[in-house]
mmCIF file of C-alpha atoms in Angstrom:
data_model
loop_
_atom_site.group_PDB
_atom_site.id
_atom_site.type_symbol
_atom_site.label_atom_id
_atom_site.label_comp_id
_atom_site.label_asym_id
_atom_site.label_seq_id
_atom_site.Cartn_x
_atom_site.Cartn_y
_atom_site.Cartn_z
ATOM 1 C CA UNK A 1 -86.303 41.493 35.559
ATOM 2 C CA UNK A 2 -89.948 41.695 35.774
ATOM 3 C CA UNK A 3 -90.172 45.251 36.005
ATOM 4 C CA UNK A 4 -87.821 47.553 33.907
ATOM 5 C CA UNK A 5 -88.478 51.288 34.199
ATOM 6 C CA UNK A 6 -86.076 52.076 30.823
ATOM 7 C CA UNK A 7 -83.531 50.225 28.956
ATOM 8 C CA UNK A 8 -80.828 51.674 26.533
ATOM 9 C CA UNK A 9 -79.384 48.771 23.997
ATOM 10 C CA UNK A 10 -77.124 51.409 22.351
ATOM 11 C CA UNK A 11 -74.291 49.173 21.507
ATOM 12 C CA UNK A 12 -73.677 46.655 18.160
ATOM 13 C CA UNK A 13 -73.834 43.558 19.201
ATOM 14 C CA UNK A 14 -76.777 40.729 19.065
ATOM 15 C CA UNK A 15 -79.564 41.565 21.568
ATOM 16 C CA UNK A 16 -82.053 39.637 22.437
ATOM 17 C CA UNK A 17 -85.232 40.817 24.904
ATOM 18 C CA UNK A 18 -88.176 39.199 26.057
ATOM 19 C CA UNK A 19 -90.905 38.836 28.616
ATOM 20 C CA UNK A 20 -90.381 42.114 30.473
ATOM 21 C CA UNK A 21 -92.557 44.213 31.899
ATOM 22 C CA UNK A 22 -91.498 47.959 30.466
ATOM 23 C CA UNK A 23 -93.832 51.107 31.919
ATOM 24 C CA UNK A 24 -92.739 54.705 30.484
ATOM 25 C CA UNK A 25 -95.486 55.768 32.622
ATOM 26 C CA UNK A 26 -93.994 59.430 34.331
ATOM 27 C CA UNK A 27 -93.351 59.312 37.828
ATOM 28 C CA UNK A 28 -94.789 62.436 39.755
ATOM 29 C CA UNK A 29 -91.946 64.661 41.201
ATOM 30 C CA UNK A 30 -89.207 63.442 38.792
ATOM 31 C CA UNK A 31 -87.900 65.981 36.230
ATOM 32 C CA UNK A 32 -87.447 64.595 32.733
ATOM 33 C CA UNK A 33 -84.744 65.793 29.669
ATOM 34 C CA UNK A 34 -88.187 64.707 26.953
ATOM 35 C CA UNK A 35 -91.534 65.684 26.576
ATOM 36 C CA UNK A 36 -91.954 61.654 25.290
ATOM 37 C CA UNK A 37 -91.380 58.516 26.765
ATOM 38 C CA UNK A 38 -90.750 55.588 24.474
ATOM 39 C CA UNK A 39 -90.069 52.302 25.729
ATOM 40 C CA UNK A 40 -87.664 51.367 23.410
ATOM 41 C CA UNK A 41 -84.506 53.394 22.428
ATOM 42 C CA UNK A 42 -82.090 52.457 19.993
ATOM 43 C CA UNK A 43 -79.248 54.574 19.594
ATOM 44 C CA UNK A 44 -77.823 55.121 15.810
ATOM 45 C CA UNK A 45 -73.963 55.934 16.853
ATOM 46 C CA UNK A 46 -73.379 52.050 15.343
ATOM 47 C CA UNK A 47 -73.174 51.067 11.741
ATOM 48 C CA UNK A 48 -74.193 47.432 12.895
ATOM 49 C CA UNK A 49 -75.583 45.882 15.432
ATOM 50 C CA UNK A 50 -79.344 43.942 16.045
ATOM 51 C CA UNK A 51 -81.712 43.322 18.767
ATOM 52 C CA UNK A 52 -84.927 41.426 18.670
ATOM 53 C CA UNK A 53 -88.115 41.819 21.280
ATOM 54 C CA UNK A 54 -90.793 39.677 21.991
ATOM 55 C CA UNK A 55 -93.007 38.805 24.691
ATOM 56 C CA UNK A 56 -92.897 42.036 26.566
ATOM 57 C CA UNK A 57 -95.301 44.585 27.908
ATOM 58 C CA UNK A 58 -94.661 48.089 26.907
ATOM 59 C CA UNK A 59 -97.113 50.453 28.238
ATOM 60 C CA UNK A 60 -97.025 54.181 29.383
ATOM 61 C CA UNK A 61 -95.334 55.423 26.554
ATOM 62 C CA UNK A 62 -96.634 58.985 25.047
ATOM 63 C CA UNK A 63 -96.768 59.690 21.421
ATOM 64 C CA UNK A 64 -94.255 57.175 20.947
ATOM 65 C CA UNK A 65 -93.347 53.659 21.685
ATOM 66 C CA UNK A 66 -89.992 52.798 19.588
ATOM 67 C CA UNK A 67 -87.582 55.084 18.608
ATOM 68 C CA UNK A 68 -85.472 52.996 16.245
ATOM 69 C CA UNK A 69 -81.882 54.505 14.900
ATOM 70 C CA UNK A 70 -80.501 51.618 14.225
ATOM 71 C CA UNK A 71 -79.307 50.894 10.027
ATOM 72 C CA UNK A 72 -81.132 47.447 10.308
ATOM 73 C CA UNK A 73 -84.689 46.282 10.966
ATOM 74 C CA UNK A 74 -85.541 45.268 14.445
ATOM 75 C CA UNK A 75 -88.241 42.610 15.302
ATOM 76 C CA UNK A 76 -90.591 43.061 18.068
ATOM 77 C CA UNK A 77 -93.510 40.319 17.574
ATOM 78 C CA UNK A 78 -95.577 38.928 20.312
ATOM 79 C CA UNK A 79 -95.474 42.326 22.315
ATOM 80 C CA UNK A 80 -98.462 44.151 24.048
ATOM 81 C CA UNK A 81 -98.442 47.513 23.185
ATOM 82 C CA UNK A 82 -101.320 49.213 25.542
ATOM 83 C CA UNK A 83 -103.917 48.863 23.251
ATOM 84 C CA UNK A 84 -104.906 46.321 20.403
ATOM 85 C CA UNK A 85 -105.362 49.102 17.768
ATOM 86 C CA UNK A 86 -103.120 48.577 14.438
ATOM 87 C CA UNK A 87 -103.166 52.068 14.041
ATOM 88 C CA UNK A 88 -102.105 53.380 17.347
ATOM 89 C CA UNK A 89 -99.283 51.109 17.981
ATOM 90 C CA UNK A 90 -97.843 51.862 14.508
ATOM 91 C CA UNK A 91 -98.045 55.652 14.610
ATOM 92 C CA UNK A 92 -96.046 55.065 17.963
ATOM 93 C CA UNK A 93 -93.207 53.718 15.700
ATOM 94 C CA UNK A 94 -90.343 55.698 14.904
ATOM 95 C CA UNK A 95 -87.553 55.173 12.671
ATOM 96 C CA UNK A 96 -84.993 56.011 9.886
ATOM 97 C CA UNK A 97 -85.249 55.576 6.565
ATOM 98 C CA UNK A 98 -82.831 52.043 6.549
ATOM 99 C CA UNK A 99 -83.944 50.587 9.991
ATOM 100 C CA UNK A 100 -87.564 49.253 9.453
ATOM 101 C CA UNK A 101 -89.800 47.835 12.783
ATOM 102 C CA UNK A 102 -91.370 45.004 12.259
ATOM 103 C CA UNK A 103 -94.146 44.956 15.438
ATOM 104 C CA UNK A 104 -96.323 41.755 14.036
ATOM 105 C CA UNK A 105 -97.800 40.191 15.170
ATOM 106 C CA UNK A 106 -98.914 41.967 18.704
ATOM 107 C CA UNK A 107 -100.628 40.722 21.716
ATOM 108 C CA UNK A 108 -104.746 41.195 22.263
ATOM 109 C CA UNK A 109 -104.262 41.123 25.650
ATOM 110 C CA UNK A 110 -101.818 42.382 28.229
ATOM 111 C CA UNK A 111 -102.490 39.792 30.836
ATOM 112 C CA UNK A 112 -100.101 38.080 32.731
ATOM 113 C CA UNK A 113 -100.672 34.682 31.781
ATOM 114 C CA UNK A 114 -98.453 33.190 34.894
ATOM 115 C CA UNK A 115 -98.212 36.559 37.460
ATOM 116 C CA UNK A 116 -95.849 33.477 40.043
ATOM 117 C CA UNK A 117 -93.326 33.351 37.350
ATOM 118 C CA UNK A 118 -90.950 36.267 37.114
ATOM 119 C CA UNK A 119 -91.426 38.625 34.626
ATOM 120 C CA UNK A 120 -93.847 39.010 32.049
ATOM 121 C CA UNK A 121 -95.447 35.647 30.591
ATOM 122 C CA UNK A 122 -97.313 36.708 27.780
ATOM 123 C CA UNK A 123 -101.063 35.485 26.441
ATOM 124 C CA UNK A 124 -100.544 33.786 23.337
ATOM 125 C CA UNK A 125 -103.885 32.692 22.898
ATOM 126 C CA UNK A 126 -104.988 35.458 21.093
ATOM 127 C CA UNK A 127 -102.266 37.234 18.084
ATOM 128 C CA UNK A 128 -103.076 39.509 15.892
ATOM 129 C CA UNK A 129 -101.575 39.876 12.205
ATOM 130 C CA UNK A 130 -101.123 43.372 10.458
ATOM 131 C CA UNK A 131 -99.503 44.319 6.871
ATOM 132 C CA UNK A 132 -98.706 47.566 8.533
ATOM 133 C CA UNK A 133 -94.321 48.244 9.604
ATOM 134 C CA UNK A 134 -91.719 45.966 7.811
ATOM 135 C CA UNK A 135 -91.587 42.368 7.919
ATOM 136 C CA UNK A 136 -88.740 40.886 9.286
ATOM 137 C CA UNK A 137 -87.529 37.110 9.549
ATOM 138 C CA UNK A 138 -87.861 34.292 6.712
ATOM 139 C CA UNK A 139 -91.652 33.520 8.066
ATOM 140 C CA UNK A 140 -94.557 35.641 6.440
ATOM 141 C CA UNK A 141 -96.938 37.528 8.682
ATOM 142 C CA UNK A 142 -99.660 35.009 8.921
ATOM 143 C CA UNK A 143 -97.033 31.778 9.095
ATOM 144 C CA UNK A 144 -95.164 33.674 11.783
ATOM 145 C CA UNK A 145 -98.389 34.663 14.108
ATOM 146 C CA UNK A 146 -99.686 30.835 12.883
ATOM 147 C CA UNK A 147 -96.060 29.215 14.623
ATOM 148 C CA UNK A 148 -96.302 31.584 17.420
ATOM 149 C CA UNK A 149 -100.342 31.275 18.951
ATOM 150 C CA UNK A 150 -100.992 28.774 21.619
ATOM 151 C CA UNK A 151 -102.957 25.813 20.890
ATOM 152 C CA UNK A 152 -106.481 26.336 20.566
ATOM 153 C CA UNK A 153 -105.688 30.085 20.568
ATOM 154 C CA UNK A 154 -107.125 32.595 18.121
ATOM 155 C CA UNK A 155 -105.256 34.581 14.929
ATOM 156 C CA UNK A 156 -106.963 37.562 13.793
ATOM 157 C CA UNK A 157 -106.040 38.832 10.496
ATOM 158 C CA UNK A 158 -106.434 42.451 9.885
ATOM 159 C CA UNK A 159 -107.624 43.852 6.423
ATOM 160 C CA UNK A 160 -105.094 43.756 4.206
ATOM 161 C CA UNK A 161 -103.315 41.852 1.092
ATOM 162 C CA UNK A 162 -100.851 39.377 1.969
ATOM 163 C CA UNK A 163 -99.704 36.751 -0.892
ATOM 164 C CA UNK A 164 -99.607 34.041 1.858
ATOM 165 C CA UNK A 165 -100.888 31.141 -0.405
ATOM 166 C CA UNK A 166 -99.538 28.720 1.735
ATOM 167 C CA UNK A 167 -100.029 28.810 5.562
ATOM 168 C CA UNK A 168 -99.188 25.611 7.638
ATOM 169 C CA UNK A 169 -101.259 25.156 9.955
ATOM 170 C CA UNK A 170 -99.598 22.838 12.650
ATOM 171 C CA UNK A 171 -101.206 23.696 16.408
ATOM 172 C CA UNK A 172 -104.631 21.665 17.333
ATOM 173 C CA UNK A 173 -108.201 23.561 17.336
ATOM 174 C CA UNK A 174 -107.051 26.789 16.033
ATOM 175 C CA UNK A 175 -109.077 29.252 14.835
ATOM 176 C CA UNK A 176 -108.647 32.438 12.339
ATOM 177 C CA UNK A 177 -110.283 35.774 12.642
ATOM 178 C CA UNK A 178 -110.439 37.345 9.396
ATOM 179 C CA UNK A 179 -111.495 40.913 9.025
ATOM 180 C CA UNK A 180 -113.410 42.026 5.591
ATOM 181 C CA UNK A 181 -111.280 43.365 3.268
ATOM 182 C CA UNK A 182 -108.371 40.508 3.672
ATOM 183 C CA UNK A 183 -107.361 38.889 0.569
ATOM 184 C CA UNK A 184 -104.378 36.578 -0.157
ATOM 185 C CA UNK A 185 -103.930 33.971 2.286
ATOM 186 C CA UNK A 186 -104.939 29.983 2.549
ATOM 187 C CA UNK A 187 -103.909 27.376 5.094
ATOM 188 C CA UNK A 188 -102.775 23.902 4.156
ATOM 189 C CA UNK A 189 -103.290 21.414 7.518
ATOM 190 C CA UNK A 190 -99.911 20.044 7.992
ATOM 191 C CA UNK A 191 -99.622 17.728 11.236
ATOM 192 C CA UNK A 192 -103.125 19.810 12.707
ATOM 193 C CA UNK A 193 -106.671 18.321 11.326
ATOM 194 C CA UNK A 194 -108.986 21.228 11.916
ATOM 195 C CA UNK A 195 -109.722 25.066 11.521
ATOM 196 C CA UNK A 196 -112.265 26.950 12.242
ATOM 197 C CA UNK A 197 -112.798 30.390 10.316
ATOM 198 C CA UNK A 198 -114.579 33.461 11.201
ATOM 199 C CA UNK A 199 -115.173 36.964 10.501
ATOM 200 C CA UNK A 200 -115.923 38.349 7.089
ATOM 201 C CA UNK A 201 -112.680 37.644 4.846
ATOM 202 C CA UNK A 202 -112.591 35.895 2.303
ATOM 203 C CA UNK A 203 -110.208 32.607 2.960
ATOM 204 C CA UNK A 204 -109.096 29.305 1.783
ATOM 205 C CA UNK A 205 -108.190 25.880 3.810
ATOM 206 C CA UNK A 206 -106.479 22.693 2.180
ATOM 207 C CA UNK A 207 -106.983 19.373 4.317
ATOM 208 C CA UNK A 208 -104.496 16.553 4.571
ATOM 209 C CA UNK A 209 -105.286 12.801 4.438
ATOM 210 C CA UNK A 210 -106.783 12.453 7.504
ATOM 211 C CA UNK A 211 -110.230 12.880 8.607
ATOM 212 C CA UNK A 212 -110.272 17.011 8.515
ATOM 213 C CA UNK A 213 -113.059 19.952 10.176
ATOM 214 C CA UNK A 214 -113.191 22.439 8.178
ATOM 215 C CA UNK A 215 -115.311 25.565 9.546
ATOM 216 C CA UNK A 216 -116.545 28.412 7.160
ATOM 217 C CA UNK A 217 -117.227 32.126 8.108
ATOM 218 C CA UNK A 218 -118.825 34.911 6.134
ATOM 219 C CA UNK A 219 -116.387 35.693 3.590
ATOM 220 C CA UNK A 220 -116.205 33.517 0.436
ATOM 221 C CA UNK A 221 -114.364 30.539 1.376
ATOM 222 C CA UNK A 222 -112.788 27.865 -0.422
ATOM 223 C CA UNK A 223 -112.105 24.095 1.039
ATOM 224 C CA UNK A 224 -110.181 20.938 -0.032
ATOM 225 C CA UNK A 225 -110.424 18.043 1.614
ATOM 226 C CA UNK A 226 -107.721 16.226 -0.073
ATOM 227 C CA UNK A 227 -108.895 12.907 0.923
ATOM 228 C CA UNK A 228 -110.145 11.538 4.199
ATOM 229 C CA UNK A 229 -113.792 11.633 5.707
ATOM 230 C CA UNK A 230 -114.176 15.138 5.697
ATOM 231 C CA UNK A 231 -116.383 17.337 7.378
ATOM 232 C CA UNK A 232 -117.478 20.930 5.956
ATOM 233 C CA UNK A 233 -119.568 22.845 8.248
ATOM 234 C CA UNK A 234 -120.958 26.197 7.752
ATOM 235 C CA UNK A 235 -123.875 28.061 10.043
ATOM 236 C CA UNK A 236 -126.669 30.080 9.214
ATOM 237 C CA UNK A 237 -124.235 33.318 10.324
ATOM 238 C CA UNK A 238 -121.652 32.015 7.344
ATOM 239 C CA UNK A 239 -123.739 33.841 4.451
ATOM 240 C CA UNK A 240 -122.139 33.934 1.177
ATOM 241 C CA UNK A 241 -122.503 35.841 -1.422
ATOM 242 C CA UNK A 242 -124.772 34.423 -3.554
ATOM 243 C CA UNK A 243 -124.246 36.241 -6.937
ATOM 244 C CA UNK A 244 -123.971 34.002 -9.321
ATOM 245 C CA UNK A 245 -120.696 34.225 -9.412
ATOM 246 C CA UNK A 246 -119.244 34.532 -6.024
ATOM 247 C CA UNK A 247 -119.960 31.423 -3.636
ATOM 248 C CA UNK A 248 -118.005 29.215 -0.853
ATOM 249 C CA UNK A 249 -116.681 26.498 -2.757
ATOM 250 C CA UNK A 250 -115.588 23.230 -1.828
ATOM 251 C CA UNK A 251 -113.663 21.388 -4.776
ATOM 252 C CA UNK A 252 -113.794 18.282 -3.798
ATOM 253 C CA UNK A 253 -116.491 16.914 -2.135
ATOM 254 C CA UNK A 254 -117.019 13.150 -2.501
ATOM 255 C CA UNK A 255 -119.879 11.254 -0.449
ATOM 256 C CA UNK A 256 -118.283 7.945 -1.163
ATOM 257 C CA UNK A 257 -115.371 8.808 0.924
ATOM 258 C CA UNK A 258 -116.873 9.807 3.778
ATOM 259 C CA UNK A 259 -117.231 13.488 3.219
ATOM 260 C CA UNK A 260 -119.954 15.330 5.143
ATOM 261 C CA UNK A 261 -121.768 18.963 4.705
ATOM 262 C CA UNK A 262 -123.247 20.338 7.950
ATOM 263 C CA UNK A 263 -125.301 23.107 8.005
ATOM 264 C CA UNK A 264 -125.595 23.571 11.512
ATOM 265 C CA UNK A 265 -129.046 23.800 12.300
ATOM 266 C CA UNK A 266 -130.349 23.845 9.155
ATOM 267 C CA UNK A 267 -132.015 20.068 8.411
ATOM 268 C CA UNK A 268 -132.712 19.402 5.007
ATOM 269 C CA UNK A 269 -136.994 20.809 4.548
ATOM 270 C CA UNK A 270 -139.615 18.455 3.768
ATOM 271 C CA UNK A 271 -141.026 18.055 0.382
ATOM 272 C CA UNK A 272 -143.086 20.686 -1.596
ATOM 273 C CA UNK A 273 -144.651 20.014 -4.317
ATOM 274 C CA UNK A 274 -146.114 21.778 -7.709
ATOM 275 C CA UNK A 275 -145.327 25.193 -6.741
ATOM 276 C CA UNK A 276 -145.689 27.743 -9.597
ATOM 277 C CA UNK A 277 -142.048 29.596 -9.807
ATOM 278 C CA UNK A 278 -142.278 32.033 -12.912
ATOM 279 C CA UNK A 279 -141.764 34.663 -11.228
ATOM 280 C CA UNK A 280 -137.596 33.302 -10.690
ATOM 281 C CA UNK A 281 -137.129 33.646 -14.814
ATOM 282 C CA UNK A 282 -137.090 36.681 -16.832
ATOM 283 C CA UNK A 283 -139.760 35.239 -19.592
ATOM 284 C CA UNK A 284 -142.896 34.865 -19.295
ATOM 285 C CA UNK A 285 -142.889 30.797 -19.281
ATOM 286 C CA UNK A 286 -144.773 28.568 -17.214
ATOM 287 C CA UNK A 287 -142.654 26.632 -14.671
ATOM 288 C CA UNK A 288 -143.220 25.045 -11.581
ATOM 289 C CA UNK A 289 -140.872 23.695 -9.076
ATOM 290 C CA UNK A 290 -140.928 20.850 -6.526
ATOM 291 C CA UNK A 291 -138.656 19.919 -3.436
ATOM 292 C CA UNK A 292 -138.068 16.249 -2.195
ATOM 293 C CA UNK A 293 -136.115 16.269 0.590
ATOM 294 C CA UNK A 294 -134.183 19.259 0.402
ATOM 295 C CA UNK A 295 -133.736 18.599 -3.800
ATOM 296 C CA UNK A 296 -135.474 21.190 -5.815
ATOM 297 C CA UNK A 297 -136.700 19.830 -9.539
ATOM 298 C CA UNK A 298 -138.852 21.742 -12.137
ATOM 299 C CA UNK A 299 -140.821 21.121 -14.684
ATOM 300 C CA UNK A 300 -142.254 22.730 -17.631
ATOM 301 C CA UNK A 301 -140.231 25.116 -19.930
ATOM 302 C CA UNK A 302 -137.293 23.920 -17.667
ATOM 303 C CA UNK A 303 -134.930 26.584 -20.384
ATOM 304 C CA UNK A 304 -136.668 29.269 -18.844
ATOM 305 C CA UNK A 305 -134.323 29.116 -15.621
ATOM 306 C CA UNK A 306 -131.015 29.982 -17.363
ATOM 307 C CA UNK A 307 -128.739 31.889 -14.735
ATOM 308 C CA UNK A 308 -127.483 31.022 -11.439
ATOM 309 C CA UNK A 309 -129.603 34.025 -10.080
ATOM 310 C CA UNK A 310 -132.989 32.613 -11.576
ATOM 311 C CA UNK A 311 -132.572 29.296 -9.831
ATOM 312 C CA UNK A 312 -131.605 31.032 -6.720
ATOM 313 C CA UNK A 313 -134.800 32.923 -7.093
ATOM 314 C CA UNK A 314 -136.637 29.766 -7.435
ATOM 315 C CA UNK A 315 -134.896 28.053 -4.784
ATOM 316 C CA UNK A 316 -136.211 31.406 -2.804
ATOM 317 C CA UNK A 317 -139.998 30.718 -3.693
ATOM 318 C CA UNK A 318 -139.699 27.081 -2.546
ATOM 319 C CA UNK A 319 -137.615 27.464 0.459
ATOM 320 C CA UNK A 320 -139.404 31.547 2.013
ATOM 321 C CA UNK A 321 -138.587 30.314 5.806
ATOM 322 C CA UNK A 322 -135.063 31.417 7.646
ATOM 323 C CA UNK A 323 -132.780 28.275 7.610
ATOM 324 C CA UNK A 324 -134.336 26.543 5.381
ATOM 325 C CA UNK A 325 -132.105 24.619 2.423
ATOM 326 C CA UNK A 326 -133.090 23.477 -0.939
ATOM 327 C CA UNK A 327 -130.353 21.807 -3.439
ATOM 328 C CA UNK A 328 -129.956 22.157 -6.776
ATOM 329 C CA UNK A 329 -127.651 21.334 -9.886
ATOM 330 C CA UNK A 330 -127.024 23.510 -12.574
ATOM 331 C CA UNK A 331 -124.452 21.468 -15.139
ATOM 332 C CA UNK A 332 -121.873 19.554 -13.018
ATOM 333 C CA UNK A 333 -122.457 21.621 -10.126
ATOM 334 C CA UNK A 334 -124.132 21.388 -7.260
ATOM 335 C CA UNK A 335 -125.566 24.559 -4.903
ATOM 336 C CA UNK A 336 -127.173 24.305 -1.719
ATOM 337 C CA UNK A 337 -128.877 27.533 -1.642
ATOM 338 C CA UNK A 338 -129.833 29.033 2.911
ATOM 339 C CA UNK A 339 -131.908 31.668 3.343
ATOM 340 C CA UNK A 340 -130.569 32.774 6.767
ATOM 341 C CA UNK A 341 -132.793 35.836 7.202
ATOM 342 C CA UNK A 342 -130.422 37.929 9.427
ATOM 343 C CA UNK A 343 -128.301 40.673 6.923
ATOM 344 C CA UNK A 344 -128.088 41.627 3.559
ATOM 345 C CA UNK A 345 -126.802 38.733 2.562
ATOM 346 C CA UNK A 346 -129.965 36.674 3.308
ATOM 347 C CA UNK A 347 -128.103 33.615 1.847
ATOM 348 C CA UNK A 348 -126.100 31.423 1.708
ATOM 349 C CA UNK A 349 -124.389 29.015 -1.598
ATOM 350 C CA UNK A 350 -122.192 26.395 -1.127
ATOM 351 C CA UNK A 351 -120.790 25.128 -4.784
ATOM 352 C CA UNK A 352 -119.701 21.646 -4.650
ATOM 353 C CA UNK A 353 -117.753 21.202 -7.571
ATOM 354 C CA UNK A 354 -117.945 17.683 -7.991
ATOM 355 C CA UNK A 355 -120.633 14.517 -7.358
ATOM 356 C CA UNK A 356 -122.214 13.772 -4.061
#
């Protein structure tokens, strides 16, 4: 049915629901045995039983959505609760102590994505993930929204810690929406060749063989291209966190297969020459610095710049203008040092942990 006004799964056996259309929205005039509507009852007269929702709309409901009495945990993934707030859809959760919810992850949207078809065809274009309710299922959170989103869709990750070190990414032109504060979670590109990051958490990406884009946001990233012609990009909104000891890294980089670095609008700068950068070091040595292309050398007492800070500082002196890029190695490394201008991070490293 397309429209279902209530629905009572009190009985044990297997029950599977999707791509309803569920409003506990009171109707004037009608006299009702609760001060709350949920949209979901399950009864607790059973000592077994299991049901499963997904795809459905539930809106209308009150101070609560599920009411769940059942001794086991119920999954209800892929469902648009009314609103796209974590916090409100989980306080709208109700259960005992042995039957968990498991919500994750929930619709964005509550558009009908096909209004001809019958019932309710949900947006999958745009999941997010949560490490709030149980987790339900032999998929993590992230691998279960990652299996679930349309291609080319969108999975945002809300802050949280989730031990997900290995994601599969397997759906074309994804992309991955990860709040600050997230921790715990990389992809690995199984039969897919891209991603594209954004948002503020901090993330990691392994490529495959093939020829993979890999797109950075404005957490601290780490990339591995594992072979192929790869292509790293990151924009002048991608700042890292240029500490010293916090950068995106990519550990593989290798020119002589291929591999590219794009700073999107951000060509290499023209050459400067002779310019005194003392001022970077914390003694009182004289020191000047050059760039050629982009690559920043120094000369004089070259000791002087000690600390991935004071070349950073020197990079600053020779490179003052937004969006422009100087390079330079410190031991086997490699930093490409941005000054993007726009936040408090006014900068952006990218380590490249091998030659070039």
């Amino acid at each position: 049915s397309s429209d279902v006004c209530s629905s009572d799964l009190a009985a044990p056996p297997q029950a599977i629901f999707r791509e309803n259309s569920i409003d506990a929205t009171r109707v004037a005039g009608r006299i009702y045995n609760s001060p709350q509507l949920e949209s979901i009852w399950l009864n607790g007269s059973y000592s077994a039983g299991d049901a499963s929702f997904s795809a459905n709309s539930f809106t209308g409901w009150t101070s609560r959505s599920v009411s769940n009495f059942f001794p086991t945990t119920i999954s209800l993934e892929a469902n648009w609760w009314g609103s796209s707030d974590e916090a409100t859809i989980a306080n709208g959760l109700a259960s005992v102590a042995t039957g968990q919810i498991d919500f994750g992850p929930f619709l964005l949207s509550g558009t009908d994505s096909d209004p001809a078809t019958p019932g309710f065809q949900p947006d999958l274009s745009a999941l997010a993930v949560t490490p709030l309710g149980a987790q339900a299922g032999s998929d993590a959170r992230v691998q279960e929204a990652m299996n679930l989103v349309a291609p080319g869709g969108t999975v945002t990750i809300l802050s949280g810690a989730y031990g997900e070190t290995s994601v599969l990414v397997n759906r074309p032109n994804l992309s991955v929406n990860g709040e600050a504060g997230v921790s715990g979670v990389a992809f690995v590109l199984d039969s897919a060749d891209s991603l594209s990051l954004s948002g503020a958490g901090n993330l990691a990406i392994t490529g495959n063989a093939n020829a993979n884009t890999l797109v950075a946001n404005a957490g601290r990233n780490t990339f591995t291209g594992l072979g192929g012609a790869d292509l790293f990009r990151f924009s002048a909104a991608a700042a890292g966190v240029s500490s010293g000891t916090s950068f995106d890294t990519i550990t593989d980089y290798s020119g002589s297969s291929g591999d590219r670095l794009d700073l999107e609008g951000s060509p290499l700068i023209a050459n400067s020459a002779a310019i005194d950068i003392s001022a970077a070091t914390t003694e009182a040595d004289a020191i000047t610095g050059s760039l050629q292309h982009g690559v920043l050398s120094v000369s004089g007492d070259v000791a002087s710049l000690n600390t991935i800070e004071e070349w950073l500082s020197a990079a600053r002196l020779l490179a003052p203008a937004p969006l422009q890029v100087a390079a330079f190695a410190v031991g086997a490394d490699t930093y490409i040092f941005q000054d993007n201008g726009a936040n408090d991070l006014d900068r952006k490293s990218t380590r490249l942990n091998s030659s070039h």
